[in-house]
């Protein structure tokens, strides 16, 4: 009986409703008394005060039973069936346990023991077909359900935050995503302020998060902010992967103190931890110790000395009990028998403990309050957890908040925009000095072609600074979309919208410097179109780079793929090899090249004037073997040519106009405005591909 009292188990009192019944009662209560509950215009979401419901107090119990997870390592270039080189590794092997609200369940173990894997499995981050076993909340199966994402939160090991937002702004944006739109802004601010006090961040509320180049909050404060953005909606279950990793003992203790307060407010807290200090152990309610995926201990920290004493390994006084346990586990792992004896003893211990404690389990007291519960589109249909709405807010609202957050973070880093404009100005001035005031001679026409062949791909290469932008944000995107903070489509749309105004300044600077100094034609109308096509080129190039960075998550590989792709597009765009000379098996690439259309547009804008002559009289001999003879001989040759062709050709006769140059370059019968619209459409097309790359290529789940 004493052992049973030392190891209280979470239990649901007799007659207490299941989770689905609780949600049904919540819905009925909303109908009966809508004035006493904060409601949402979105029928799928509302803030429910469980204390006000006409139901008996209920505790939330997260239970997991016989979890098993294996991964198969395959060697490349082994085509045998079955593959002889395949190796199967067991990461979780028959792991069971439970955690209830008000308590902290800590998962311990050496590196590679399966701590993070267990947290991922409970949080729904393991593919359904790969994980065996059950995870229930108050008896309802929540594994892989939409409800789990709504009522839970997962704090990853790395602190993934926007560096130039303050602590308060970071939490406020989190509240915009996770709380319903109709929830008053004043109430959201109150929730954020209360959370700041709960996390002990009042003195750092107006301090930016910071990064390597900007001084910000401390490591412990950063970790607490990471916790805060996940619990802004007051989740029922909170998962954390080694929240004390990388922190000193003082900051680690403060973080666990915060987690204790969160648990006492009515949440189920499950976390992995490496080697907790004695002070941290005093804050923990239950422990699970893993060894190579197996459960070697499950119980309260107070029962750990008795457990090992009965096993024959007495823990010395003043010894950290978890350090002793982990050292012993590592020692047993290195023996021939391994931890088999420890696993078997733990199973017997659990059976005896459960048998003795059935009559000693206390009736749960207290109730979880203020939880954000998502209902279904059908107000009264709570019979299936899969009917729970996935997202808190509509797509348009998510897009607006995402754009607002990005712009606020971006405008606080003016060095990024300044550097881009500086590079654009240097490039434009270099081109201006090299191609200064080109004339209307054959050489001038050829230099115009080389100028445009350099300008268009340069606009694409100048967008390479976008490569690390999304890759750095990628893990923030994964963290937020994994918990359904917003839709992938909302992110892709907002990312496109905030890009458009950023391209205006570089486009105007580049166009203004190069158009007038090089001496391009068209006057004001030609200048306006030149600005538009340069802007469209920047847009298309930015979209290409963004798509590739979404497809290839490694920075160096993304750079390599982008540079190679733009080079291929340039090769087949029609400058180095005119369209009529491109092999038939590559002609398809010519037509899908995003460089082809802006290149043709600037050529048409420059040369589409039949009254403009680029080759007159003896200039026809320039660039040939006769180009080096004297002018007198050229005149004589021109007269001989005139007699042979029976056509009068003088030194003022125009032999090649602008349209002739376009025909020589194989420019089709598309107008410059058609090329402009196609360039803009190609940018939109790559943005759509970016969306699909995120949708199908950014699954944050183990397989």
mmCIF file of C-alpha atoms in Angstrom, residues 40 51 69 159 161 168 199-200 220 241 246 299 380 531 540 554 559 584 603 696:
data_model
loop_
_atom_site.group_PDB
_atom_site.id
_atom_site.type_symbol
_atom_site.label_atom_id
_atom_site.label_comp_id
_atom_site.label_asym_id
_atom_site.label_seq_id
_atom_site.Cartn_x
_atom_site.Cartn_y
_atom_site.Cartn_z
ATOM 1 C CA UNK A 40 -16.313 33.272 -32.389
ATOM 2 C CA UNK A 51 -15.559 25.862 -15.346
ATOM 3 C CA UNK A 69 8.468 2.400 -34.047
ATOM 4 C CA UNK A 159 14.515 28.293 -30.746
ATOM 5 C CA UNK A 161 12.030 32.951 -33.895
ATOM 6 C CA UNK A 168 5.719 41.134 -26.911
ATOM 7 C CA UNK A 199 6.969 33.281 -18.250
ATOM 8 C CA UNK A 200 8.913 35.844 -16.233
ATOM 9 C CA UNK A 220 16.939 31.367 -21.218
ATOM 10 C CA UNK A 241 11.886 18.306 -26.767
ATOM 11 C CA UNK A 246 22.052 24.440 -24.040
ATOM 12 C CA UNK A 299 7.033 6.209 -11.928
ATOM 13 C CA UNK A 380 -23.744 19.797 -32.909
ATOM 14 C CA UNK A 531 11.183 49.922 -66.084
ATOM 15 C CA UNK A 540 10.380 36.280 -62.305
ATOM 16 C CA UNK A 554 20.308 23.168 -48.319
ATOM 17 C CA UNK A 559 22.795 28.216 -54.860
ATOM 18 C CA UNK A 584 14.904 20.342 -82.165
ATOM 19 C CA UNK A 603 15.021 43.887 -77.950
ATOM 20 C CA UNK A 696 4.441 18.139 -50.569
#
